[in-house]
C-alpha cells in the first residue's frame, strides 16, 4: 500500500486552517455537488451527437450531391420533365440512406467503445473525512485533496500542498519532455503526469474550468478521422471528379449552349458526375473500420484511434519493454547477498521498503520482509528511470539517523571505490546472481544531504550493504507470440531499462535464445555517433539499460526503415509509445501510458497481438476490395463519358440505370465480401494492385459493353431503350464476374458463398427484366431504375458480349498477376500474389 504522509500541513485559500490530512467532509462534498463544482466527465473520447450529425451530413460528397439535386430540380421546374424529377429524387434517396446509415453506425460504434472504455475508467485517490478514498475522476469536487504518485495523470488544476521528490512532465501540454520539480505552492495543470515522487494537491479548477478542458485541441478523444488509406482513395475520387467536370465543360464548350435544353444531355451529365461521388465507398470504409475496432475489442484490445486499425496491417517491427510486458508486473524476492552482516542487510532492506514513498513491483516484492522498527522519514528521493535509484533519510526510534540508497546493481556498483567494486563482483559471482534483477543497497553517512545525490554522484563514505536479487514471472504465452511474429517476418526489438544479464536471462527462460546474440547497452549506445546509432537500431535485437530518451531515439531511427509498434506499460515507455507508428499499452500499466496509446491490451494476453495484426490486415484488404469494385464502376462511367465526347456516340446509361449497376453489381456483392472475406495479405504494392486491377477490369467492361451495342444494332426492331438494357445487362454480368475474380483469386477454398451469392444476385436481376407483375413494390423498383423487360431473342447477344468481356477480364487479370509477381521478386517481397 502507498505510504501515508507523515506531517500535517495547512492548506491555503478557502480551506485555510483545516488540516489537509482530513480533507473535505462528506457535508462539504455534498454542498459542492449541489453547487455544480464537480469534475464532470464530458467523455472527451467521444464525439457529441450534434458533431456526429453535422460531420456525416455536410460532407464534401453530400454537398456535391445537393448541388446536383438543386440543378436537376431547377431544370425540372423549367422543362417540366418527369425524368429529371425522378433522377433528383433518386439522388436524394441515396444521400439520405447513406447518411442515416453512416450516422447510426457511428453512434453504434461510439456506444460499443464507450462501454469498453469503462474498463479503463481512471480512479483518483482523495482525502475525505480524514481517510483515503478511491473515486472516479468525474466525482472530484472543488477543494478535494488529491494524492498522486509516479505514473498518475493530473486530472484537475490546483496548487501542491505537500510534495516528496515530486517531478512532473508537462509534455502533453507543452510538447517539451522535461522533468519539472514541483514544491508546495506550485501549480499543477491537468493533462500533465507524475514522473517521480508523490504529493497532495488541492483541486481548485474542475470540469470545464480545468486547463486540459479549456485547451480543446489537446483532448485525446476517439475520432472517425480518415486514415491515410482512406485519404488516398478520396484523392483518387477527387481527381476523377475533376476530370469528369473537365469532360462535361469541354462537351458544353464544343457543342455550344444549344444543348442546355437537351434533356438527354442533362441526364448524361448528371450520370457522369453523380457516379463519381463515392458515397457508398466512404460509408462502407468507415463502417468496416468501425467493425474492425469492435472485432479487435472482442479479441482483447481497446482501439483508441481509428487510424490504428490501418497501422495494424503495416507493422513490420515490434519493439517492447521487458518488465510488465514480456514479464508480468509482479516480482519475487529471491535472496539478499550481504557484504558483511546478513541480519543487518535484511533489516535495512525491510526498513527501506516499508518507508519509501515509492510504490512499484520492486518495492512491493521487498515489502515481504518484516518492518523491524518504526522510523520517521525525514527526506526522500523517489526513483526515476533516469537516475536508476532512490534514497531515504530516516530517524530510528532510538534517535539514530540512517541514510539509505537503493538502485540498479550494475549502475551503482560502478560509482563505488575500486576495492568495494571488486568485493561486490566477487559476491555476485559466488552467489550466482546473474540472470535476475539485481539491486544494490548502500548506506551513506547520516549527514548526507539527498540533494547531493541528484547529480548522480555517491559520497566517498558510501558503503555497500548487500545485493538484492529479484525474479519476475514470464507471461505464459510470450514464446508462442514471438514465434508467430517471426513467422510473419516481423522484426522484434527488446528495449529495457534493466541490466543486460536480466534481459538475456528473461529471454532465455522464454526460450528465445536467438534474440540474445545481438545486444547493446544504453551506455554503449550513447558512445556511438548518430550514423552508428541508426545502424545499431536496425541490426540489434536487444537493448538494455536504456534511458527513456534513448528508447525514443531508437523508435525514431527504426521508423526510417520500418512501420514500428511500441509495447510498454510504464512512464519510462511513454515517449517511445507516443512516437511509434502504433503505440500499445498494457492495461496493468500506468494510467497516462494507457491514455496516450493507440490501443490498450485489455486481457493482458501477449498472444493476442498477432491476432490483432491479422484483423488489421483483414480490414485493409476489405477496404481495398471494396475500393476495387467501386472504382471499376466509376472509372467505367467516366470513360463512357469521355468516349461519348470524343466520338460523338450515344451515352448508354441514365443516372438511375447507373445507380442500378451500383446496387446490383457493387453494393450487394460487397455485403457478401464483408461477411466472408478472410484475406490477410500485406498491403504492400497496394496502389499498384489497385490501378492494375482497374485497368484490367475497365478494359473488359468497355469491350464487352460496346460489343453488346454492336450486336444490338444487328437485331431487328431495336429501339433506344432496349439497346441500353442490353448494355446494362452485360455491364451487370461483368460486374458480378469482377466480384468473383476478386474473391476467388484468394479465397478458392471458400468458393461456395461467393459463387452462390453471385448467382443469387444475377437471379434477382433476371427476375426484374424477365417478368412483369402488378405488384406495387415491383412496379416502384422497375419504374425508378428504368428497368424494361428484355425479350428472349436479345439474350444471345447479351451472352456473346458477356463471354467476350469475361475472356478479356480473366485473361488480363492473369497477365496482371504475373506482372505483380515480377514486381515482388524485383523488390524482394516474399509473400505470394494470388
Tab-separated table of N, CA, C and O in Angstrom, residues 520-538 543 550 553-554 557 560:
chain	number	residue	atom	x	y	z
A	520	UNK	N	23.000	-4.602	-27.079
A	520	UNK	CA	23.815	-3.417	-26.796
A	520	UNK	C	23.187	-2.712	-25.602
A	520	UNK	O	21.964	-2.729	-25.428
A	521	UNK	N	24.009	-2.106	-24.758
A	521	UNK	CA	23.501	-1.414	-23.576
A	521	UNK	C	23.361	0.073	-23.843
A	521	UNK	O	23.932	0.606	-24.810
A	522	UNK	N	22.609	0.741	-22.973
A	522	UNK	CA	22.413	2.177	-23.109
A	522	UNK	C	23.716	2.965	-23.111
A	522	UNK	O	23.915	3.826	-23.978
A	523	UNK	N	24.643	2.716	-22.170
A	523	UNK	CA	25.920	3.439	-22.189
A	523	UNK	C	26.699	3.203	-23.488
A	523	UNK	O	27.332	4.127	-24.010
A	524	UNK	N	26.668	1.976	-24.006
A	524	UNK	CA	27.358	1.705	-25.268
A	524	UNK	C	26.693	2.461	-26.414
A	524	UNK	O	27.378	3.000	-27.295
A	525	UNK	N	25.375	2.524	-26.383
A	525	UNK	CA	24.640	3.243	-27.428
A	525	UNK	C	24.954	4.728	-27.378
A	525	UNK	O	25.088	5.390	-28.420
A	526	UNK	N	25.071	5.272	-26.176
A	526	UNK	CA	25.357	6.700	-26.025
A	526	UNK	C	26.725	7.072	-26.580
A	526	UNK	O	26.946	8.227	-26.970
A	527	UNK	N	27.651	6.101	-26.619
A	527	UNK	CA	29.006	6.384	-27.106
A	527	UNK	C	29.100	6.356	-28.625
A	527	UNK	O	30.130	6.736	-29.189
A	528	UNK	N	28.032	5.943	-29.317
A	528	UNK	CA	28.064	5.845	-30.772
A	528	UNK	C	27.717	7.176	-31.426
A	528	UNK	O	27.039	8.013	-30.836
A	529	UNK	N	28.173	7.339	-32.646
A	529	UNK	CA	27.786	8.512	-33.432
A	529	UNK	C	26.345	8.341	-33.900
A	529	UNK	O	25.765	7.254	-33.796
A	530	UNK	N	25.776	9.412	-34.448
A	530	UNK	CA	24.392	9.337	-34.924
A	530	UNK	C	24.218	8.268	-35.992
A	530	UNK	O	23.250	7.499	-35.979
A	531	UNK	N	25.156	8.217	-36.926
A	531	UNK	CA	25.071	7.235	-38.000
A	531	UNK	C	25.204	5.818	-37.454
A	531	UNK	O	24.481	4.906	-37.869
A	532	UNK	N	26.111	5.628	-36.511
A	532	UNK	CA	26.292	4.310	-35.896
A	532	UNK	C	25.059	3.909	-35.080
A	532	UNK	O	24.686	2.733	-35.038
A	533	UNK	N	24.421	4.898	-34.447
A	533	UNK	CA	23.227	4.606	-33.656
A	533	UNK	C	22.083	4.131	-34.543
A	533	UNK	O	21.348	3.201	-34.190
A	534	UNK	N	21.924	4.758	-35.711
A	534	UNK	CA	20.876	4.342	-36.646
A	534	UNK	C	21.124	2.915	-37.117
A	534	UNK	O	20.200	2.086	-37.188
A	535	UNK	N	22.395	2.591	-37.415
A	535	UNK	CA	22.732	1.233	-37.848
A	535	UNK	C	22.506	0.227	-36.721
A	535	UNK	O	21.991	-0.878	-36.943
A	536	UNK	N	22.854	0.621	-35.489
A	536	UNK	CA	22.661	-0.269	-34.338
A	536	UNK	C	21.179	-0.531	-34.088
A	536	UNK	O	20.784	-1.646	-33.729
A	537	UNK	N	20.348	0.484	-34.283
A	537	UNK	CA	18.910	0.308	-34.079
A	537	UNK	C	18.355	-0.752	-35.015
A	537	UNK	O	17.506	-1.561	-34.627
A	538	UNK	N	18.845	-0.776	-36.257
A	538	UNK	CA	18.336	-1.732	-37.241
A	538	UNK	C	18.907	-3.128	-37.028
A	538	UNK	O	18.204	-4.126	-37.207
A	543	UNK	N	18.198	-4.325	-26.443
A	543	UNK	CA	18.780	-3.099	-25.891
A	543	UNK	C	18.502	-3.098	-24.395
A	543	UNK	O	17.362	-3.264	-23.967
A	550	UNK	N	16.492	7.433	-24.789
A	550	UNK	CA	17.143	6.527	-25.729
A	550	UNK	C	16.123	5.638	-26.425
A	550	UNK	O	16.261	5.345	-27.621
A	553	UNK	N	14.733	7.789	-29.146
A	553	UNK	CA	15.646	7.926	-30.284
A	553	UNK	C	15.673	6.657	-31.126
A	553	UNK	O	15.747	6.726	-32.367
A	554	UNK	N	15.613	5.502	-30.476
A	554	UNK	CA	15.609	4.236	-31.219
A	554	UNK	C	14.355	4.112	-32.080
A	554	UNK	O	14.425	3.680	-33.239
A	557	UNK	N	14.709	6.245	-35.104
A	557	UNK	CA	15.612	5.632	-36.092
A	557	UNK	C	14.932	4.483	-36.822
A	557	UNK	O	15.039	4.348	-38.042
A	560	UNK	N	12.483	5.121	-39.790
A	560	UNK	CA	13.021	5.422	-41.111
A	560	UNK	C	13.051	4.186	-41.999
A	560	UNK	O	13.119	4.294	-43.222
